[in-house]
Coordinates of C-alpha atoms and ligand atoms in Angstrom, one line a residue:
X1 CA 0.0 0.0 0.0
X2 CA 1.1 3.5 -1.4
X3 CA 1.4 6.2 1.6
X4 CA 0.4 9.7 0.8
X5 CA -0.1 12.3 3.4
X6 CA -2.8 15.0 3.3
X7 CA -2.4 18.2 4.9
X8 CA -5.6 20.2 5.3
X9 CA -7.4 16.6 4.9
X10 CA -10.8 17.0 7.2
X11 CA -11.6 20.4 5.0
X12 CA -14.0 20.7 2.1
X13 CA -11.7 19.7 -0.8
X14 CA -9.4 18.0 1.0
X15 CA -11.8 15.6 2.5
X16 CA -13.4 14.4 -0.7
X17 CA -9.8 13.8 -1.9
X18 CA -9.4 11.0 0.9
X19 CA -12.2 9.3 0.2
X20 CA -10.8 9.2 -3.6
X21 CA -7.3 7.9 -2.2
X22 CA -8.5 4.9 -0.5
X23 CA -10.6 3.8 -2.7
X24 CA -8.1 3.6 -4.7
X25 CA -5.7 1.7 -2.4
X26 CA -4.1 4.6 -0.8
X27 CA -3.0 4.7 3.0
X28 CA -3.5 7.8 4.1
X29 CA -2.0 10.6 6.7
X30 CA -3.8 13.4 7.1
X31 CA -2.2 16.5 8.7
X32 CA -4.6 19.6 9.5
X33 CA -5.2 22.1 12.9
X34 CA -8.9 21.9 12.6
X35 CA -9.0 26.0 12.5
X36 CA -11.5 25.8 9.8
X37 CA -13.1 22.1 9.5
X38 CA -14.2 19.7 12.0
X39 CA -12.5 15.9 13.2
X40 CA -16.0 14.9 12.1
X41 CA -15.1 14.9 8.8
X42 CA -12.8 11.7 9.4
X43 CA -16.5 9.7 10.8
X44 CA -17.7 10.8 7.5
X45 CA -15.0 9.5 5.0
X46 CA -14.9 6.0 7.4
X47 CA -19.0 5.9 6.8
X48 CA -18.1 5.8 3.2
X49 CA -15.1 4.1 2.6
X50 CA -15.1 1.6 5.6
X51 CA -11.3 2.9 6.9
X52 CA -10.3 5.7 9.5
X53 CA -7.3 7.9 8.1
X54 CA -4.2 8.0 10.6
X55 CA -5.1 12.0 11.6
X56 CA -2.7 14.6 13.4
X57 CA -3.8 17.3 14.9
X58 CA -0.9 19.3 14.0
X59 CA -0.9 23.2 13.1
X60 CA 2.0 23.5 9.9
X61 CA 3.3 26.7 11.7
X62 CA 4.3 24.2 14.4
X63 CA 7.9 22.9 12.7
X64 CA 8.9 20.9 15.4
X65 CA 5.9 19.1 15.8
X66 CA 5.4 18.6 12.2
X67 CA 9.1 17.5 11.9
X68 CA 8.0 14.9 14.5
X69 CA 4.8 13.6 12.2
X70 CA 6.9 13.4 8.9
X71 CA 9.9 11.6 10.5
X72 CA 6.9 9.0 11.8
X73 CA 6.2 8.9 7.4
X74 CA 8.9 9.1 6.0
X75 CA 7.7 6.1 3.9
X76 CA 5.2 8.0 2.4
X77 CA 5.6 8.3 -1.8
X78 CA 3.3 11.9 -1.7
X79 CA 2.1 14.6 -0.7
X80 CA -1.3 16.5 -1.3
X81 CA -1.2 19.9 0.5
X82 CA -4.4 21.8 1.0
X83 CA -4.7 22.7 4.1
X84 CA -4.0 27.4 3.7
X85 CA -6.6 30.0 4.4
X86 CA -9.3 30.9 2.0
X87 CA -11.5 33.5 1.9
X88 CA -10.5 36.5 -0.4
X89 CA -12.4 39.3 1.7
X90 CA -11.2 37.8 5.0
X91 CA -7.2 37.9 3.5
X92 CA -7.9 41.6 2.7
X93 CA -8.4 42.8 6.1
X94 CA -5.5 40.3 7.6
X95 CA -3.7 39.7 4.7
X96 CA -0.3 39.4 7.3
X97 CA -1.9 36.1 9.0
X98 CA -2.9 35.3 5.2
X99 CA 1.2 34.9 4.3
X100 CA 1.9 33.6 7.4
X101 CA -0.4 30.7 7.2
X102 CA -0.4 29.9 4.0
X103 CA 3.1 30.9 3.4
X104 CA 5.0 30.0 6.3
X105 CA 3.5 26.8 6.7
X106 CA 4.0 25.9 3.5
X107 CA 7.5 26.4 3.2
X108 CA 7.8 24.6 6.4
X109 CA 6.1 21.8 5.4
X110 CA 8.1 21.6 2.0
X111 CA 11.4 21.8 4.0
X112 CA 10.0 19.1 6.2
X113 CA 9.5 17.0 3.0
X114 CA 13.4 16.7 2.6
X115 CA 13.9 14.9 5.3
X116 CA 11.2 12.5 5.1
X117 CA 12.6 11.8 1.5
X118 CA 9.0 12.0 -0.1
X119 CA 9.3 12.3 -3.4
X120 CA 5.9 13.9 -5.3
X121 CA 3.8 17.0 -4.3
X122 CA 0.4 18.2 -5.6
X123 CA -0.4 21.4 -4.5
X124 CA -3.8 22.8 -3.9
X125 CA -3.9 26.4 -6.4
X126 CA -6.0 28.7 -7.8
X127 CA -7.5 30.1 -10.7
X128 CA -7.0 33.7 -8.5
X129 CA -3.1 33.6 -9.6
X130 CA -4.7 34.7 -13.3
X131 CA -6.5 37.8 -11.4
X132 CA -8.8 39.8 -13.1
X133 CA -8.1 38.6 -16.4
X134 CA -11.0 39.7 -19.5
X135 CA -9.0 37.0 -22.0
X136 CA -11.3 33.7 -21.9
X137 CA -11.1 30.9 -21.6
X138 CA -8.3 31.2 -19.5
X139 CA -5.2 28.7 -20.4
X140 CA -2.1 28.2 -18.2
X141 CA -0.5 30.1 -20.9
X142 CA -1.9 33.3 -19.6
X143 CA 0.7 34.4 -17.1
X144 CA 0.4 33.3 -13.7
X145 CA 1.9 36.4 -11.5
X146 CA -1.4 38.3 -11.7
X147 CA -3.1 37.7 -8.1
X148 CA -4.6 41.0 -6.5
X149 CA -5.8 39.6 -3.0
X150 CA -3.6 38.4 0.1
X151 CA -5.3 34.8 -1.0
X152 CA -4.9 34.7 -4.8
X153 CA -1.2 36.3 -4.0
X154 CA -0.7 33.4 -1.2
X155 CA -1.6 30.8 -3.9
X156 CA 0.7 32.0 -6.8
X157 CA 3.4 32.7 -3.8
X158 CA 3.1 28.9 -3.1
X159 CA 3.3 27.8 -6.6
X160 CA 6.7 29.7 -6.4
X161 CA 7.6 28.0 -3.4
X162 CA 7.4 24.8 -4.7
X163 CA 10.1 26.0 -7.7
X164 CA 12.0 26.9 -4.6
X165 CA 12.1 23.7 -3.1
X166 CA 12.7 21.7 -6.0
X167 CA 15.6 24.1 -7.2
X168 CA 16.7 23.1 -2.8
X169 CA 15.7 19.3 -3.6
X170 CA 13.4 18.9 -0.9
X171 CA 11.3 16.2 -3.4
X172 CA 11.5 15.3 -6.8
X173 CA 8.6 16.5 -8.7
X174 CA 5.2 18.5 -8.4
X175 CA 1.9 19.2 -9.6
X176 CA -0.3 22.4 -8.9
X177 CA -3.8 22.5 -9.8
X178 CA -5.4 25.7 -10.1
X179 CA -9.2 25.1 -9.1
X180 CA -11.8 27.7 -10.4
X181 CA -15.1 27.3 -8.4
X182 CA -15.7 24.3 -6.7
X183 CA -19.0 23.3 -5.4
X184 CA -21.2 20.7 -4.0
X185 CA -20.8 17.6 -1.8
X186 CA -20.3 13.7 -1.8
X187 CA -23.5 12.0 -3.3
X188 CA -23.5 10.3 0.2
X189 CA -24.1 13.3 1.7
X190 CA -21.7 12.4 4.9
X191 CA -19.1 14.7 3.7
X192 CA -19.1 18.6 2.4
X193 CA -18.3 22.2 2.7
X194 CA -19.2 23.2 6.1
X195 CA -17.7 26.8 6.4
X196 CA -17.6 28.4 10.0
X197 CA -19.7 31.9 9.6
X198 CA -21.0 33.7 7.6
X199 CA -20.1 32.4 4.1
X200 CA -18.4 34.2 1.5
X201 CA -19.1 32.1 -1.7
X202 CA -22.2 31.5 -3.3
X203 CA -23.2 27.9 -3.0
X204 CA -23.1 27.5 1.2
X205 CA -25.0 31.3 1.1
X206 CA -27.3 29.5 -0.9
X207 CA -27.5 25.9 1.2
X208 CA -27.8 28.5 4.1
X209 CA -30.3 30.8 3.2
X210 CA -32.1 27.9 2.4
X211 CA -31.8 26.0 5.5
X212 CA -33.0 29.4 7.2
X213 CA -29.9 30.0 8.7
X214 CA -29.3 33.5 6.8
X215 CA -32.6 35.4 5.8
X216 CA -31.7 36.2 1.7
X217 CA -29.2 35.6 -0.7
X218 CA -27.9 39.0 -1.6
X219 CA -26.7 39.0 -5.4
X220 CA -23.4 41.1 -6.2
X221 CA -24.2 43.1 -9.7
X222 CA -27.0 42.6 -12.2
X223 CA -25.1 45.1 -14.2
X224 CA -22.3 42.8 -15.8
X225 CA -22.0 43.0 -19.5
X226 CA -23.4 38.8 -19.2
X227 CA -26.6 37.5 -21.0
X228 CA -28.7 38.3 -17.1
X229 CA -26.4 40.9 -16.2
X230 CA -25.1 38.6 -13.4
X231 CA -21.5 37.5 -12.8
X232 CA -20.6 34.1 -14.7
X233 CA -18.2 31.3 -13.1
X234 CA -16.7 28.3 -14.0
X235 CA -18.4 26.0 -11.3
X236 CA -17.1 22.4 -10.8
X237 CA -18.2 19.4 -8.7
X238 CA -16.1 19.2 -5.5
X239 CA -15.9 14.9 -6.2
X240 CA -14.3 15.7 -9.5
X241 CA -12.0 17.9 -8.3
X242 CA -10.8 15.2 -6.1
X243 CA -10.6 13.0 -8.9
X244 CA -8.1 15.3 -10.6
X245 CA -5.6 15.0 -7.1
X246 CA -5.7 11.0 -7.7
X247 CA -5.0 11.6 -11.8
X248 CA -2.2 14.1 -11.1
X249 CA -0.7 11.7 -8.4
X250 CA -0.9 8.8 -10.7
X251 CA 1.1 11.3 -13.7
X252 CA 4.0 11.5 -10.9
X253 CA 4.0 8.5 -9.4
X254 CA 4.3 6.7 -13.2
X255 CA 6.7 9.6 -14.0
X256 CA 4.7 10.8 -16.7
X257 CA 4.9 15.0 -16.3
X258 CA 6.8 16.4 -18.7
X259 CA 8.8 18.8 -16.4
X260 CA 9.5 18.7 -12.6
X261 CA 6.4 21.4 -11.8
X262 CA 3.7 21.5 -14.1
X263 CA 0.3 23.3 -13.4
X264 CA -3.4 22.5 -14.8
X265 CA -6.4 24.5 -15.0
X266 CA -9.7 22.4 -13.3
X267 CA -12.4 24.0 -14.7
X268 CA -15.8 22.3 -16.6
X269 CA -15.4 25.3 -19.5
X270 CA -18.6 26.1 -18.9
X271 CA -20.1 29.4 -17.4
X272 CA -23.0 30.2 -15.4
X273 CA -24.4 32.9 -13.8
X274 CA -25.2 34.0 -10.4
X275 CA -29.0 33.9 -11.9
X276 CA -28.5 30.4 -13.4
X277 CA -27.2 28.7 -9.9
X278 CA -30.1 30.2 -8.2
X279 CA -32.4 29.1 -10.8
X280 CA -31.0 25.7 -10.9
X281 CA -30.6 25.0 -7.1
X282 CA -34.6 25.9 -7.1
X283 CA -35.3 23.6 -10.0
X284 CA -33.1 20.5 -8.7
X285 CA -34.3 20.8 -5.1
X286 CA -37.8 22.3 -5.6
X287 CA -37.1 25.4 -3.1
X288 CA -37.9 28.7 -3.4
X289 CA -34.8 31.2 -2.7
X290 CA -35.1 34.7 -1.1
X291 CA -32.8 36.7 -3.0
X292 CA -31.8 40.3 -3.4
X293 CA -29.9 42.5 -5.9
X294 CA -27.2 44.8 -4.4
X295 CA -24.0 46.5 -6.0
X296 CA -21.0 44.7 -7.3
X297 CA -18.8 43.2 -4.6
X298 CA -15.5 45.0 -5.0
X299 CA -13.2 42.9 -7.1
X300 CA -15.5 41.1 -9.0
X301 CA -15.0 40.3 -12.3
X302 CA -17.5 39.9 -15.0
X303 CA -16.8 36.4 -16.2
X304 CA -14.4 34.1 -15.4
X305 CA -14.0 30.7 -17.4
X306 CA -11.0 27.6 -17.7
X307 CA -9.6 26.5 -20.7
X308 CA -8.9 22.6 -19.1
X309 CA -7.8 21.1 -22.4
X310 CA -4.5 20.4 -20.5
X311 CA -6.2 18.6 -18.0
X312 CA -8.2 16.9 -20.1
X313 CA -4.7 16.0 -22.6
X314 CA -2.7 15.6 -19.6
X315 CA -4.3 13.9 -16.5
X316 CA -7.1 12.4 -18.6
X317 CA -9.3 14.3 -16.6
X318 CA -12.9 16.1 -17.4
X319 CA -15.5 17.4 -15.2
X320 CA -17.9 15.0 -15.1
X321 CA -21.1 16.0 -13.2
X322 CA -23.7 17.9 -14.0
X323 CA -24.9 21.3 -12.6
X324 CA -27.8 19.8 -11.2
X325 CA -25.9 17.4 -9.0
X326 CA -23.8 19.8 -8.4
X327 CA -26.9 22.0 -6.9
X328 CA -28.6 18.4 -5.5
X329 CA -25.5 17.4 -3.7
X330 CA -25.1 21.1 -2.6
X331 CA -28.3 20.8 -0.3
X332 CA -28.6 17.3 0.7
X333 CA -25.6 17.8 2.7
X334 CA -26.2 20.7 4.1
X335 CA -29.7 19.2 5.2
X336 CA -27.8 16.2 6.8
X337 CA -25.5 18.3 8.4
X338 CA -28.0 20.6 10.0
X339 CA -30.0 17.6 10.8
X340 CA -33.4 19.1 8.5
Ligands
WQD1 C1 -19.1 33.6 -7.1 C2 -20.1 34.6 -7.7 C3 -20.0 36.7 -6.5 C4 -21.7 35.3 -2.8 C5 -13.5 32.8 -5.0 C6 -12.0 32.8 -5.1 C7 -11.4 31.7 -5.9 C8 -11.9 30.4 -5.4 C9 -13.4 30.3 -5.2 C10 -11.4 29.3 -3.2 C11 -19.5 36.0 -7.8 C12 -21.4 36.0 -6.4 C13 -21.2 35.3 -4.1 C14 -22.9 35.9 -2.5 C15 -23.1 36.6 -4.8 N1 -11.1 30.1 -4.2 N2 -21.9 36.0 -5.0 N3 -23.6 36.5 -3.5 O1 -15.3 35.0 -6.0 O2 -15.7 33.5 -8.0 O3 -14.0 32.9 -6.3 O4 -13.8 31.5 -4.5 O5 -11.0 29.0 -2.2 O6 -10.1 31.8 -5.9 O7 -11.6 34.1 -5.6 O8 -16.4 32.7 -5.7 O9 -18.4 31.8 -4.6 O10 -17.4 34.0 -3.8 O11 -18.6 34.0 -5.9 O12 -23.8 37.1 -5.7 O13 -23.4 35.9 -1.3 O14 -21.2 34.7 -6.8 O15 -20.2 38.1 -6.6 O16 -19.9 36.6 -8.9 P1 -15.4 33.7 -6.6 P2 -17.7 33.1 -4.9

């Protein structure tokens, strides 16, 4: 059995990734402070895949104890690292603890790599390291240095430290994956975003308004130059993001990239508007929505859509659900979770 170790493991992507890696045979570690997801995430992923991940409480600002959980792996062949702060408004008003988090811990997690002599790292990106790009679709041949929050900037910071770390040889070889807008939940509905707070993306407003947890949805611009005047996304399904992890750690572990740090786009390539999610989640789940229209949230962009043909050529990967269950999965676990 393969050993990979998952930082940021009980969180919303991160999660649905282990239940991918042991179905597929993987042992896995998974590393993560709990400062923004919940141990029960791990009773979750056991419901579904019948086995309990090895899990470590361990904060990656914490070097010493992290030395001491890597030393304890140092069998392990990977390395998937989610686990970074991630709300763009939030890293605007503390964009300090932003770089520190996500920046500090990762480069002490990548230093703690050398010495446990694992070999492969995917690294959890973003589509913000484009920033507010009008050329669409966007390829990965649109530079990459464009991030204008704390977050985006902590994300295309991290893709650098990764060339920093190979050029120091803490591993051999690494793959980031720059994720535009994931959504939705496991179709068992046992694990899925549960973000502490008010939300800042759409799809848990939505699940929360509603649940009846937040009164109205309030919708950012029906000005854009889009066919409803609404902002336009490329939304994915959370369980095929996770897919794309497993393909990309296959590509390194069968030594198939083409250079030691490569980066993909996940996207579906399809847009859809504020309008059409709201429209959709009614449809799918028979719900009325209250919504309201209010100005543009600052830094929005009109449209924002992946070109993932290098995905696609690449990983052999596509996004392969549908908008609907998408939408479906969105709310059933956000009923089960708040026990409706
Ligand atoms: C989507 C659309 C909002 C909330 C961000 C990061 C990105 C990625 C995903 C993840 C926009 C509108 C939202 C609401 C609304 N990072 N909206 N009412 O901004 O595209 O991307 O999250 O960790 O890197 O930048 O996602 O879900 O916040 O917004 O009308 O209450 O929904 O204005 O048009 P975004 P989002």
């Amino acid at each position: 059995m393969q050993k990979v170790i998952v930082t940021g493991g009980t969180g919303y992507i991160g999660s649905h990734t282990v239940v991918q890696l042991l179905g597929e045979g993987f042992e896995v570690v998974i590393i993560d402070n709990l400062l923004n997801s919940e141990a029960s995430a791990l009773d979750g992923i056991e419901k579904i895949t019948g086995q309990r991940p090895l899990f470590y409480q361990v904060d990656l600002l914490d070097y010493a104890n992290l030395q001491d959980v890597l030393a304890l792996h140092k069998d392990a062949v990977a390395c998937i690292h989610f686990a970074s702060l991630k709300a763009v408004a939030e890293s605007m008003e503390r964009p300090l603890w932003y770089y520190r988090n996500n920046l500090n811990g990762m480069t002490n997690l990548l230093e703690g790599l050398r010495s446990a002599s694992v070999e492969h790292v995917i690294f959890s990106s973003s589509a913000s390291v484009y920033g507010n790009t009008t050329v669409l679709p966007i390829t990965e041949a649109l530079p990459a240095r464009n991030a204008v929050s704390a977050y985006g900037i902590s994300k295309q910071v991290g893709e650098e430290l990764i060339d920093a770390a190979l050029v120091e040889a803490c591993f051999g070889s690494a793959i980031s994956l720059r994720y535009f807008n994931p959504i939705g939940a496991h179709s068992s509905a046992l694990i899925g975003e549960l973000p502490k707070g008010r939300p800042n993306n759409l799809m848990p407003y939505i699940t929360q308004t509603a649940a009846g947890i937040r009164q109205q949805l309030t919708i950012f611009g029906k000005d854009y130059p889009t066919p409803d005047g609404t902002a336009v996304r490329d939304y994915l399904h959370v369980e095929d993001v996770a897919t794309a992890h497993v393909k990309a750690l296959m590509r390194l572990l069968n030594g198939k990239n083409e250079a030691a740090h490569e980066a993909f786009n996940l996207g579906s390539g399809n847009g859809y508007s504020v309008l059409e999610i709201v429209q959709a989640f009614e449809r799918a789940n028979s719900i009325k929505l209250n919504y309201v229209f209010a100005e543009r949230r600052p830094g929005d962009v009109a449209e924002l859509r992946a070109d993932a043909s290098l995905a696609v050529e690449k990983l052999g990967w596509t996004a392969q659900r549908s908008l609907e269950d998408m939408v479906r999965s969105a709310w059933a676990w956000e009923r089960k979770a708040r026990g409706l």
